[in-house]
Amino acid sequence: MIQYGGIVKTIIYSIYIENNEPNLSEKHQFTKKQLEKHYEKLVYIKNEYAKLCNAEYRVYNNDTYYQKFKKKFDGFEFDIINLYKIYLWEELGKEYDNVLYLDLDVIPNTTENFFETFDMNKICVYAPNATKENVWTKTMLKDYDIGRKSFEHLMTHTDKYNEYVKAMCKRAMLAIDNKFDTNYYIANTAILGGNSNAIKQLRYTERLNEMLDVLNKAKEEKFFGESISKLFFANNEIFVHYLLDKDNIDWYNLPKEWHTYLMKKDEITTDIKSAKMIHLINKRFEELWTILK
């Protein structure tokens, strides 16, 4: 680890790029409005947490640097902002000893120093074990177990962002590399930490074309059937965990309390006070502030 005058250089960063696409869905309109409304508080909370960690905090916006990056990868079948956050993580790893990425909708709720709590020699990320038993609904499991509905039928009615689908996509990609019977863990990259040595092992951006090629081959092979293979797509969480497994990179699965996420249907109750990092995917910030105050 490089040190400057005996001082470890540490940074926490987020990205905020406003979604200005026309004809946004109701869901995306809500997300946009909520992030705009609560932007200053979300930044303030993370900045205060960075101070506790003796770290710099930075927010990357839609500047000329991002526009150049976007132009460079124009035409890629990929969410450009999710690619950008991993790219920045790798670039910051060349300049800083420790790097922690937090999605803008992640709220630190602890005075514990992330960098002292976890081994930064490992890539630190929360990865749920996305087996069908852990991810499918009770109705889906029952229909499948009694033979009322086939796997193909159930996958036809499943969203491509489903954690099980992502895990199966990762497994299909690994099968192209002759790695079979792999796990169902799938990284959630809304919180992603590591030191410079851990970060440089991933080599994510430089291998993007390689991963896209493997993904397309996995879709063509249809290892797990046609209906689920149609759902496979270029996704940073799939690709990050594909590389972790492919190259046997040392990583640490963060405890759930360090990445507690709340989806659309989840209630925000007083239990959330025990979470150390809250990923508010449902964007119901007013409810959260009321409980945390």
PDB file of C-alpha atoms in Angstrom:
ATOM      1  CA  MET A   1       0.000   0.000   0.000  1.00  0.00           C
ATOM      2  CA  ILE A   2       1.360   3.415  -0.977  1.00  0.00           C
ATOM      3  CA  GLN A   3       1.460   5.963   1.800  1.00  0.00           C
ATOM      4  CA  TYR A   4       2.125   9.666   1.487  1.00  0.00           C
ATOM      5  CA  GLY A   5       4.196  11.056   4.339  1.00  0.00           C
ATOM      6  CA  GLY A   6       2.957   8.207   6.534  1.00  0.00           C
ATOM      7  CA  ILE A   7      -0.679   9.194   5.935  1.00  0.00           C
ATOM      8  CA  VAL A   8      -3.073   6.695   4.362  1.00  0.00           C
ATOM      9  CA  LYS A   9      -5.084   8.384   1.620  1.00  0.00           C
ATOM     10  CA  THR A  10      -8.718   7.362   1.873  1.00  0.00           C
ATOM     11  CA  ILE A  11     -11.751   8.432  -0.141  1.00  0.00           C
ATOM     12  CA  ILE A  12     -15.503   7.808  -0.149  1.00  0.00           C
ATOM     13  CA  TYR A  13     -17.376   8.814  -3.284  1.00  0.00           C
ATOM     14  CA  SER A  14     -20.794   8.781  -4.917  1.00  0.00           C
ATOM     15  CA  ILE A  15     -22.237   9.655  -8.312  1.00  0.00           C
ATOM     16  CA  TYR A  16     -25.164  11.937  -9.033  1.00  0.00           C
ATOM     17  CA  ILE A  17     -26.119  12.299 -12.681  1.00  0.00           C
ATOM     18  CA  GLU A  18     -29.634  13.566 -13.191  1.00  0.00           C
ATOM     19  CA  ASN A  19     -31.865  11.477 -15.429  1.00  0.00           C
ATOM     20  CA  ASN A  20     -33.023  13.883 -18.135  1.00  0.00           C
ATOM     21  CA  GLU A  21     -34.345  11.310 -20.572  1.00  0.00           C
ATOM     22  CA  PRO A  22     -37.747  12.231 -22.056  1.00  0.00           C
ATOM     23  CA  ASN A  23     -40.911  10.308 -21.175  1.00  0.00           C
ATOM     24  CA  LEU A  24     -39.658   8.901 -17.897  1.00  0.00           C
ATOM     25  CA  SER A  25     -41.809   6.225 -16.293  1.00  0.00           C
ATOM     26  CA  GLU A  26     -43.684   7.055 -13.103  1.00  0.00           C
ATOM     27  CA  LYS A  27     -41.111   5.084 -11.104  1.00  0.00           C
ATOM     28  CA  HIS A  28     -38.168   6.954 -12.619  1.00  0.00           C
ATOM     29  CA  GLN A  29     -39.919  10.305 -12.204  1.00  0.00           C
ATOM     30  CA  PHE A  30     -40.402   9.551  -8.505  1.00  0.00           C
ATOM     31  CA  THR A  31     -36.742   8.555  -8.150  1.00  0.00           C
ATOM     32  CA  LYS A  32     -35.574  11.713  -9.891  1.00  0.00           C
ATOM     33  CA  LYS A  33     -37.717  13.997  -7.729  1.00  0.00           C
ATOM     34  CA  GLN A  34     -36.733  12.303  -4.492  1.00  0.00           C
ATOM     35  CA  LEU A  35     -33.010  12.459  -5.227  1.00  0.00           C
ATOM     36  CA  GLU A  36     -33.300  16.123  -6.222  1.00  0.00           C
ATOM     37  CA  LYS A  37     -35.284  16.956  -3.087  1.00  0.00           C
ATOM     38  CA  HIS A  38     -32.968  15.154  -0.675  1.00  0.00           C
ATOM     39  CA  TYR A  39     -29.658  15.626  -2.485  1.00  0.00           C
ATOM     40  CA  GLU A  40     -28.126  18.081  -0.012  1.00  0.00           C
ATOM     41  CA  LYS A  41     -28.958  15.943   3.020  1.00  0.00           C
ATOM     42  CA  LEU A  42     -27.740  12.739   1.356  1.00  0.00           C
ATOM     43  CA  VAL A  43     -24.432  14.409   0.541  1.00  0.00           C
ATOM     44  CA  TYR A  44     -24.139  16.014   3.992  1.00  0.00           C
ATOM     45  CA  ILE A  45     -24.647  12.693   5.814  1.00  0.00           C
ATOM     46  CA  LYS A  46     -22.001  10.935   3.731  1.00  0.00           C
ATOM     47  CA  ASN A  47     -19.606  13.852   4.085  1.00  0.00           C
ATOM     48  CA  GLU A  48     -19.978  13.724   7.875  1.00  0.00           C
ATOM     49  CA  TYR A  49     -19.376   9.970   7.828  1.00  0.00           C
ATOM     50  CA  ALA A  50     -16.253  10.493   5.718  1.00  0.00           C
ATOM     51  CA  LYS A  51     -14.932  12.890   8.374  1.00  0.00           C
ATOM     52  CA  LEU A  52     -15.406  10.162  11.003  1.00  0.00           C
ATOM     53  CA  CYS A  53     -13.367   7.857   8.795  1.00  0.00           C
ATOM     54  CA  ASN A  54     -10.645  10.468   8.184  1.00  0.00           C
ATOM     55  CA  ALA A  55     -11.543  10.259   4.517  1.00  0.00           C
ATOM     56  CA  GLU A  56     -12.233  12.666   1.705  1.00  0.00           C
ATOM     57  CA  TYR A  57     -15.761  12.649   0.277  1.00  0.00           C
ATOM     58  CA  ARG A  58     -16.487  13.435  -3.338  1.00  0.00           C
ATOM     59  CA  VAL A  59     -19.585  13.459  -5.563  1.00  0.00           C
ATOM     60  CA  TYR A  60     -19.098  12.977  -9.298  1.00  0.00           C
ATOM     61  CA  ASN A  61     -21.580  14.833 -11.468  1.00  0.00           C
ATOM     62  CA  ASN A  62     -22.449  15.208 -15.137  1.00  0.00           C
ATOM     63  CA  ASP A  63     -19.310  17.152 -16.031  1.00  0.00           C
ATOM     64  CA  THR A  64     -17.038  17.199 -19.098  1.00  0.00           C
ATOM     65  CA  TYR A  65     -15.079  14.238 -17.663  1.00  0.00           C
ATOM     66  CA  TYR A  66     -18.234  12.125 -17.556  1.00  0.00           C
ATOM     67  CA  GLN A  67     -19.309  13.303 -21.020  1.00  0.00           C
ATOM     68  CA  LYS A  68     -15.964  12.189 -22.476  1.00  0.00           C
ATOM     69  CA  PHE A  69     -16.328   8.834 -20.756  1.00  0.00           C
ATOM     70  CA  LYS A  70     -19.894   8.466 -22.029  1.00  0.00           C
ATOM     71  CA  LYS A  71     -18.801   9.259 -25.577  1.00  0.00           C
ATOM     72  CA  LYS A  72     -15.959   6.730 -25.386  1.00  0.00           C
ATOM     73  CA  PHE A  73     -18.356   3.916 -24.494  1.00  0.00           C
ATOM     74  CA  ASP A  74     -21.213   5.092 -26.689  1.00  0.00           C
ATOM     75  CA  GLY A  75     -22.976   2.158 -28.324  1.00  0.00           C
ATOM     76  CA  PHE A  76     -22.093  -0.374 -25.614  1.00  0.00           C
ATOM     77  CA  GLU A  77     -24.959  -2.538 -24.428  1.00  0.00           C
ATOM     78  CA  PHE A  78     -24.454  -1.319 -20.889  1.00  0.00           C
ATOM     79  CA  ASP A  79     -25.771   1.061 -18.251  1.00  0.00           C
ATOM     80  CA  ILE A  80     -23.150   3.774 -18.651  1.00  0.00           C
ATOM     81  CA  ILE A  81     -23.469   5.171 -15.109  1.00  0.00           C
ATOM     82  CA  ASN A  82     -22.944   1.746 -13.544  1.00  0.00           C
ATOM     83  CA  LEU A  83     -19.916   1.266 -15.754  1.00  0.00           C
ATOM     84  CA  TYR A  84     -18.675   4.713 -14.747  1.00  0.00           C
ATOM     85  CA  LYS A  85     -18.854   3.969 -11.021  1.00  0.00           C
ATOM     86  CA  ILE A  86     -16.668   0.868 -11.384  1.00  0.00           C
ATOM     87  CA  TYR A  87     -14.295   2.752 -13.669  1.00  0.00           C
ATOM     88  CA  LEU A  88     -13.949   5.521 -11.053  1.00  0.00           C
ATOM     89  CA  TRP A  89     -13.415   2.911  -8.324  1.00  0.00           C
ATOM     90  CA  GLU A  90     -10.509   1.489 -10.329  1.00  0.00           C
ATOM     91  CA  GLU A  91      -9.077   4.915 -11.173  1.00  0.00           C
ATOM     92  CA  LEU A  92      -9.307   6.160  -7.572  1.00  0.00           C
ATOM     93  CA  GLY A  93      -7.574   2.955  -6.487  1.00  0.00           C
ATOM     94  CA  LYS A  94      -4.497   4.176  -8.368  1.00  0.00           C
ATOM     95  CA  GLU A  95      -4.437   7.410  -6.380  1.00  0.00           C
ATOM     96  CA  TYR A  96      -5.821   6.447  -2.954  1.00  0.00           C
ATOM     97  CA  ASP A  97      -4.919   3.667  -0.545  1.00  0.00           C
ATOM     98  CA  ASN A  98      -8.534   2.909   0.410  1.00  0.00           C
ATOM     99  CA  VAL A  99     -11.658   3.525  -1.670  1.00  0.00           C
ATOM    100  CA  LEU A 100     -15.320   3.148  -0.713  1.00  0.00           C
ATOM    101  CA  TYR A 101     -18.148   3.697  -3.186  1.00  0.00           C
ATOM    102  CA  LEU A 102     -21.661   4.507  -1.900  1.00  0.00           C
ATOM    103  CA  ASP A 103     -24.720   4.912  -4.106  1.00  0.00           C
ATOM    104  CA  LEU A 104     -26.319   8.293  -3.486  1.00  0.00           C
ATOM    105  CA  ASP A 105     -29.323   6.579  -1.845  1.00  0.00           C
ATOM    106  CA  VAL A 106     -27.086   4.838   0.711  1.00  0.00           C
ATOM    107  CA  ILE A 107     -27.277   6.403   4.174  1.00  0.00           C
ATOM    108  CA  PRO A 108     -24.496   5.711   6.699  1.00  0.00           C
ATOM    109  CA  ASN A 109     -26.031   5.180  10.144  1.00  0.00           C
ATOM    110  CA  THR A 110     -22.999   4.394  12.266  1.00  0.00           C
ATOM    111  CA  THR A 111     -19.919   5.937  13.836  1.00  0.00           C
ATOM    112  CA  GLU A 112     -17.877   2.808  13.100  1.00  0.00           C
ATOM    113  CA  ASN A 113     -15.093   3.349  10.603  1.00  0.00           C
ATOM    114  CA  PHE A 114     -15.672   1.130   7.567  1.00  0.00           C
ATOM    115  CA  PHE A 115     -11.962   1.066   6.769  1.00  0.00           C
ATOM    116  CA  GLU A 116     -11.010  -0.087  10.260  1.00  0.00           C
ATOM    117  CA  THR A 117     -13.866  -2.566  10.623  1.00  0.00           C
ATOM    118  CA  PHE A 118     -13.126  -4.601   7.491  1.00  0.00           C
ATOM    119  CA  ASP A 119     -10.027  -6.047   5.860  1.00  0.00           C
ATOM    120  CA  MET A 120      -9.459  -3.681   2.970  1.00  0.00           C
ATOM    121  CA  ASN A 121      -7.041  -6.161   1.385  1.00  0.00           C
ATOM    122  CA  LYS A 122     -10.222  -7.880   0.222  1.00  0.00           C
ATOM    123  CA  ILE A 123     -12.939  -6.517  -2.043  1.00  0.00           C
ATOM    124  CA  CYS A 124     -15.733  -5.716   0.409  1.00  0.00           C
ATOM    125  CA  VAL A 125     -19.252  -6.067  -0.964  1.00  0.00           C
ATOM    126  CA  TYR A 126     -22.563  -7.514   0.190  1.00  0.00           C
ATOM    127  CA  ALA A 127     -23.626 -10.464  -1.936  1.00  0.00           C
ATOM    128  CA  PRO A 128     -26.887 -12.262  -1.160  1.00  0.00           C
ATOM    129  CA  ASN A 129     -27.064 -16.000  -1.815  1.00  0.00           C
ATOM    130  CA  ALA A 130     -29.658 -15.754  -4.588  1.00  0.00           C
ATOM    131  CA  THR A 131     -30.890 -19.345  -4.805  1.00  0.00           C
ATOM    132  CA  LYS A 132     -34.484 -19.905  -5.849  1.00  0.00           C
ATOM    133  CA  GLU A 133     -35.269 -20.880  -2.236  1.00  0.00           C
ATOM    134  CA  ASN A 134     -34.010 -17.472  -1.064  1.00  0.00           C
ATOM    135  CA  VAL A 135     -35.332 -15.314  -3.909  1.00  0.00           C
ATOM    136  CA  TRP A 136     -38.444 -16.848  -5.446  1.00  0.00           C
ATOM    137  CA  THR A 137     -41.805 -16.007  -3.928  1.00  0.00           C
ATOM    138  CA  LYS A 138     -43.623 -18.677  -1.907  1.00  0.00           C
ATOM    139  CA  THR A 139     -46.187 -18.969  -4.688  1.00  0.00           C
ATOM    140  CA  MET A 140     -43.497 -19.547  -7.314  1.00  0.00           C
ATOM    141  CA  LEU A 141     -41.807 -22.205  -5.196  1.00  0.00           C
ATOM    142  CA  LYS A 142     -45.083 -24.004  -4.514  1.00  0.00           C
ATOM    143  CA  ASP A 143     -46.164 -23.925  -8.175  1.00  0.00           C
ATOM    144  CA  TYR A 144     -42.770 -25.266  -9.212  1.00  0.00           C
ATOM    145  CA  ASP A 145     -42.550 -27.955  -6.503  1.00  0.00           C
ATOM    146  CA  ILE A 146     -45.969 -29.443  -7.237  1.00  0.00           C
ATOM    147  CA  GLY A 147     -45.436 -29.196 -10.984  1.00  0.00           C
ATOM    148  CA  ARG A 148     -48.231 -26.679 -11.549  1.00  0.00           C
ATOM    149  CA  LYS A 149     -45.898 -24.396 -13.482  1.00  0.00           C
ATOM    150  CA  SER A 150     -42.667 -25.196 -15.283  1.00  0.00           C
ATOM    151  CA  PHE A 151     -39.335 -23.460 -14.777  1.00  0.00           C
ATOM    152  CA  GLU A 152     -39.625 -22.028 -18.300  1.00  0.00           C
ATOM    153  CA  HIS A 153     -43.054 -20.584 -17.574  1.00  0.00           C
ATOM    154  CA  LEU A 154     -41.964 -19.039 -14.261  1.00  0.00           C
ATOM    155  CA  MET A 155     -38.908 -17.418 -15.858  1.00  0.00           C
ATOM    156  CA  THR A 156     -41.055 -15.958 -18.625  1.00  0.00           C
ATOM    157  CA  HIS A 157     -42.830 -13.950 -15.911  1.00  0.00           C
ATOM    158  CA  THR A 158     -39.683 -12.922 -14.000  1.00  0.00           C
ATOM    159  CA  ASP A 159     -37.932  -9.543 -14.199  1.00  0.00           C
ATOM    160  CA  LYS A 160     -34.395  -9.448 -15.591  1.00  0.00           C
ATOM    161  CA  TYR A 161     -33.253  -7.504 -12.497  1.00  0.00           C
ATOM    162  CA  ASN A 162     -34.277 -10.358 -10.207  1.00  0.00           C
ATOM    163  CA  GLU A 163     -31.288 -11.478  -8.102  1.00  0.00           C
ATOM    164  CA  TYR A 164     -31.853 -15.126  -9.037  1.00  0.00           C
ATOM    165  CA  VAL A 165     -31.730 -14.257 -12.745  1.00  0.00           C
ATOM    166  CA  LYS A 166     -28.499 -12.313 -12.228  1.00  0.00           C
ATOM    167  CA  ALA A 167     -26.957 -15.223 -10.320  1.00  0.00           C
ATOM    168  CA  MET A 168     -27.938 -17.649 -13.071  1.00  0.00           C
ATOM    169  CA  CYS A 169     -26.456 -15.324 -15.669  1.00  0.00           C
ATOM    170  CA  LYS A 170     -23.191 -15.264 -13.742  1.00  0.00           C
ATOM    171  CA  ARG A 171     -23.224 -19.068 -13.536  1.00  0.00           C
ATOM    172  CA  ALA A 172     -23.914 -19.362 -17.260  1.00  0.00           C
ATOM    173  CA  MET A 173     -20.969 -17.069 -18.029  1.00  0.00           C
ATOM    174  CA  LEU A 174     -18.711 -19.154 -15.790  1.00  0.00           C
ATOM    175  CA  ALA A 175     -19.899 -22.279 -17.588  1.00  0.00           C
ATOM    176  CA  ILE A 176     -18.493 -20.796 -20.805  1.00  0.00           C
ATOM    177  CA  ASP A 177     -15.144 -20.829 -18.957  1.00  0.00           C
ATOM    178  CA  ASN A 178     -15.757 -24.472 -17.974  1.00  0.00           C
ATOM    179  CA  LYS A 179     -16.513 -23.555 -14.368  1.00  0.00           C
ATOM    180  CA  PHE A 180     -19.617 -25.503 -13.380  1.00  0.00           C
ATOM    181  CA  ASP A 181     -21.637 -26.004 -10.181  1.00  0.00           C
ATOM    182  CA  THR A 182     -20.726 -22.520  -9.007  1.00  0.00           C
ATOM    183  CA  ASN A 183     -22.439 -20.573  -6.214  1.00  0.00           C
ATOM    184  CA  TYR A 184     -25.444 -18.240  -6.404  1.00  0.00           C
ATOM    185  CA  TYR A 185     -23.828 -15.229  -4.760  1.00  0.00           C
ATOM    186  CA  ILE A 186     -24.356 -11.991  -6.647  1.00  0.00           C
ATOM    187  CA  ALA A 187     -22.658  -8.755  -5.576  1.00  0.00           C
ATOM    188  CA  ASN A 188     -24.740  -5.675  -4.863  1.00  0.00           C
ATOM    189  CA  THR A 189     -22.367  -2.892  -5.881  1.00  0.00           C
ATOM    190  CA  ALA A 190     -24.249  -0.023  -4.209  1.00  0.00           C
ATOM    191  CA  ILE A 191     -21.547  -0.343  -1.522  1.00  0.00           C
ATOM    192  CA  LEU A 192     -18.110  -1.356  -2.729  1.00  0.00           C
ATOM    193  CA  GLY A 193     -14.837  -1.070  -0.823  1.00  0.00           C
ATOM    194  CA  GLY A 194     -11.239  -2.122  -1.077  1.00  0.00           C
ATOM    195  CA  ASN A 195      -7.666  -0.919  -0.973  1.00  0.00           C
ATOM    196  CA  SER A 196      -5.481  -0.192  -3.969  1.00  0.00           C
ATOM    197  CA  ASN A 197      -4.088  -3.750  -4.073  1.00  0.00           C
ATOM    198  CA  ALA A 198      -7.532  -5.363  -3.937  1.00  0.00           C
ATOM    199  CA  ILE A 199      -9.017  -3.017  -6.536  1.00  0.00           C
ATOM    200  CA  LYS A 200      -6.346  -3.596  -9.163  1.00  0.00           C
ATOM    201  CA  GLN A 201      -7.052  -7.333  -9.167  1.00  0.00           C
ATOM    202  CA  LEU A 202     -10.485  -6.871 -10.736  1.00  0.00           C
ATOM    203  CA  ARG A 203      -9.396  -5.223 -14.026  1.00  0.00           C
ATOM    204  CA  TYR A 204     -13.062  -4.683 -14.802  1.00  0.00           C
ATOM    205  CA  THR A 205     -12.991  -1.850 -17.328  1.00  0.00           C
ATOM    206  CA  GLU A 206     -10.174  -3.273 -19.406  1.00  0.00           C
ATOM    207  CA  ARG A 207     -11.992  -6.609 -19.677  1.00  0.00           C
ATOM    208  CA  LEU A 208     -15.414  -5.216 -20.551  1.00  0.00           C
ATOM    209  CA  ASN A 209     -15.294  -6.388 -24.168  1.00  0.00           C
ATOM    210  CA  GLU A 210     -14.193  -9.833 -23.034  1.00  0.00           C
ATOM    211  CA  MET A 211     -17.117 -10.067 -20.593  1.00  0.00           C
ATOM    212  CA  LEU A 212     -19.640  -8.892 -23.179  1.00  0.00           C
ATOM    213  CA  ASP A 213     -18.401 -11.632 -25.482  1.00  0.00           C
ATOM    214  CA  VAL A 214     -18.767 -14.274 -22.749  1.00  0.00           C
ATOM    215  CA  LEU A 215     -22.251 -12.968 -21.938  1.00  0.00           C
ATOM    216  CA  ASN A 216     -23.385 -13.269 -25.559  1.00  0.00           C
ATOM    217  CA  LYS A 217     -22.022 -16.818 -25.754  1.00  0.00           C
ATOM    218  CA  ALA A 218     -23.848 -17.715 -22.534  1.00  0.00           C
ATOM    219  CA  LYS A 219     -27.104 -16.380 -23.971  1.00  0.00           C
ATOM    220  CA  GLU A 220     -26.603 -18.428 -27.129  1.00  0.00           C
ATOM    221  CA  GLU A 221     -25.781 -21.643 -25.246  1.00  0.00           C
ATOM    222  CA  LYS A 222     -28.985 -21.441 -23.159  1.00  0.00           C
ATOM    223  CA  PHE A 223     -27.534 -23.657 -20.423  1.00  0.00           C
ATOM    224  CA  PHE A 224     -30.572 -23.118 -18.182  1.00  0.00           C
ATOM    225  CA  GLY A 225     -33.256 -22.876 -20.839  1.00  0.00           C
ATOM    226  CA  GLU A 226     -34.432 -20.293 -23.327  1.00  0.00           C
ATOM    227  CA  SER A 227     -36.774 -18.212 -21.168  1.00  0.00           C
ATOM    228  CA  ILE A 228     -34.185 -17.327 -18.517  1.00  0.00           C
ATOM    229  CA  SER A 229     -31.383 -16.911 -21.071  1.00  0.00           C
ATOM    230  CA  LYS A 230     -33.450 -14.211 -22.795  1.00  0.00           C
ATOM    231  CA  LEU A 231     -33.300 -12.229 -19.539  1.00  0.00           C
ATOM    232  CA  PHE A 232     -29.504 -12.184 -19.320  1.00  0.00           C
ATOM    233  CA  PHE A 233     -28.045  -8.730 -19.927  1.00  0.00           C
ATOM    234  CA  ALA A 234     -24.895  -6.678 -19.389  1.00  0.00           C
ATOM    235  CA  ASN A 235     -25.007  -5.709 -15.726  1.00  0.00           C
ATOM    236  CA  ASN A 236     -22.264  -4.483 -13.409  1.00  0.00           C
ATOM    237  CA  GLU A 237     -23.287  -6.760 -10.525  1.00  0.00           C
ATOM    238  CA  ILE A 238     -23.237  -9.831 -12.759  1.00  0.00           C
ATOM    239  CA  PHE A 239     -19.891  -8.844 -14.227  1.00  0.00           C
ATOM    240  CA  VAL A 240     -18.245  -7.983 -10.892  1.00  0.00           C
ATOM    241  CA  HIS A 241     -19.170 -11.319  -9.361  1.00  0.00           C
ATOM    242  CA  TYR A 242     -18.273 -13.181 -12.548  1.00  0.00           C
ATOM    243  CA  LEU A 243     -14.732 -11.803 -12.207  1.00  0.00           C
ATOM    244  CA  LEU A 244     -14.577 -12.554  -8.475  1.00  0.00           C
ATOM    245  CA  ASP A 245     -15.440 -16.199  -9.159  1.00  0.00           C
ATOM    246  CA  LYS A 246     -13.542 -16.588 -12.426  1.00  0.00           C
ATOM    247  CA  ASP A 247     -10.235 -15.361 -11.001  1.00  0.00           C
ATOM    248  CA  ASN A 248     -10.771 -16.533  -7.401  1.00  0.00           C
ATOM    249  CA  ILE A 249     -10.310 -12.968  -6.185  1.00  0.00           C
ATOM    250  CA  ASP A 250     -10.290 -12.607  -2.404  1.00  0.00           C
ATOM    251  CA  TRP A 251     -13.495 -10.861  -1.324  1.00  0.00           C
ATOM    252  CA  TYR A 252     -15.455 -10.377   1.866  1.00  0.00           C
ATOM    253  CA  ASN A 253     -19.230 -10.653   2.091  1.00  0.00           C
ATOM    254  CA  LEU A 254     -20.318  -7.656   4.163  1.00  0.00           C
ATOM    255  CA  PRO A 255     -22.777  -8.407   6.979  1.00  0.00           C
ATOM    256  CA  LYS A 256     -26.361  -7.525   6.085  1.00  0.00           C
ATOM    257  CA  GLU A 257     -26.344  -4.756   8.712  1.00  0.00           C
ATOM    258  CA  TRP A 258     -23.691  -3.018   6.621  1.00  0.00           C
ATOM    259  CA  HIS A 259     -25.900  -3.145   3.547  1.00  0.00           C
ATOM    260  CA  THR A 260     -29.538  -3.203   4.555  1.00  0.00           C
ATOM    261  CA  TYR A 261     -31.631  -2.433   1.498  1.00  0.00           C
ATOM    262  CA  LEU A 262     -35.304  -1.570   1.373  1.00  0.00           C
ATOM    263  CA  MET A 263     -37.307  -2.320  -1.756  1.00  0.00           C
ATOM    264  CA  LYS A 264     -40.599  -0.838  -2.942  1.00  0.00           C
ATOM    265  CA  LYS A 265     -42.820  -3.119  -0.845  1.00  0.00           C
ATOM    266  CA  ASP A 266     -40.655  -3.007   2.281  1.00  0.00           C
ATOM    267  CA  GLU A 267     -41.928  -1.102   5.297  1.00  0.00           C
ATOM    268  CA  ILE A 268     -39.603   1.340   7.020  1.00  0.00           C
ATOM    269  CA  THR A 269     -39.864   0.499  10.722  1.00  0.00           C
ATOM    270  CA  THR A 270     -37.871   1.408  13.838  1.00  0.00           C
ATOM    271  CA  ASP A 271     -35.826  -1.770  13.319  1.00  0.00           C
ATOM    272  CA  ILE A 272     -33.916   0.151  10.659  1.00  0.00           C
ATOM    273  CA  LYS A 273     -32.099   2.042  13.443  1.00  0.00           C
ATOM    274  CA  SER A 274     -29.861  -0.994  13.971  1.00  0.00           C
ATOM    275  CA  ALA A 275     -28.619  -0.940  10.366  1.00  0.00           C
ATOM    276  CA  LYS A 276     -25.189   0.614   9.827  1.00  0.00           C
ATOM    277  CA  MET A 277     -25.605   1.320   6.116  1.00  0.00           C
ATOM    278  CA  ILE A 278     -29.122   1.798   4.734  1.00  0.00           C
ATOM    279  CA  HIS A 279     -29.653   1.437   1.005  1.00  0.00           C
ATOM    280  CA  LEU A 280     -33.012   3.075   0.412  1.00  0.00           C
ATOM    281  CA  ILE A 281     -33.917   1.661  -2.974  1.00  0.00           C
ATOM    282  CA  ASN A 282     -37.562   2.687  -2.489  1.00  0.00           C
ATOM    283  CA  LYS A 283     -36.453   6.361  -2.083  1.00  0.00           C
ATOM    284  CA  ARG A 284     -38.958   7.051   0.705  1.00  0.00           C
ATOM    285  CA  PHE A 285     -36.549   9.374   2.452  1.00  0.00           C
ATOM    286  CA  GLU A 286     -39.134  11.339   4.477  1.00  0.00           C
ATOM    287  CA  GLU A 287     -40.171   8.170   6.305  1.00  0.00           C
ATOM    288  CA  LEU A 288     -36.555   7.281   7.039  1.00  0.00           C
ATOM    289  CA  TRP A 289     -35.609  10.735   8.323  1.00  0.00           C
ATOM    290  CA  THR A 290     -38.580  10.645  10.718  1.00  0.00           C
ATOM    291  CA  ILE A 291     -37.379   7.372  12.239  1.00  0.00           C
ATOM    292  CA  LEU A 292     -33.681   8.260  12.367  1.00  0.00           C
ATOM    293  CA  LYS A 293     -34.052  11.737  13.877  1.00  0.00           C
TER     294      LYS A 293
END
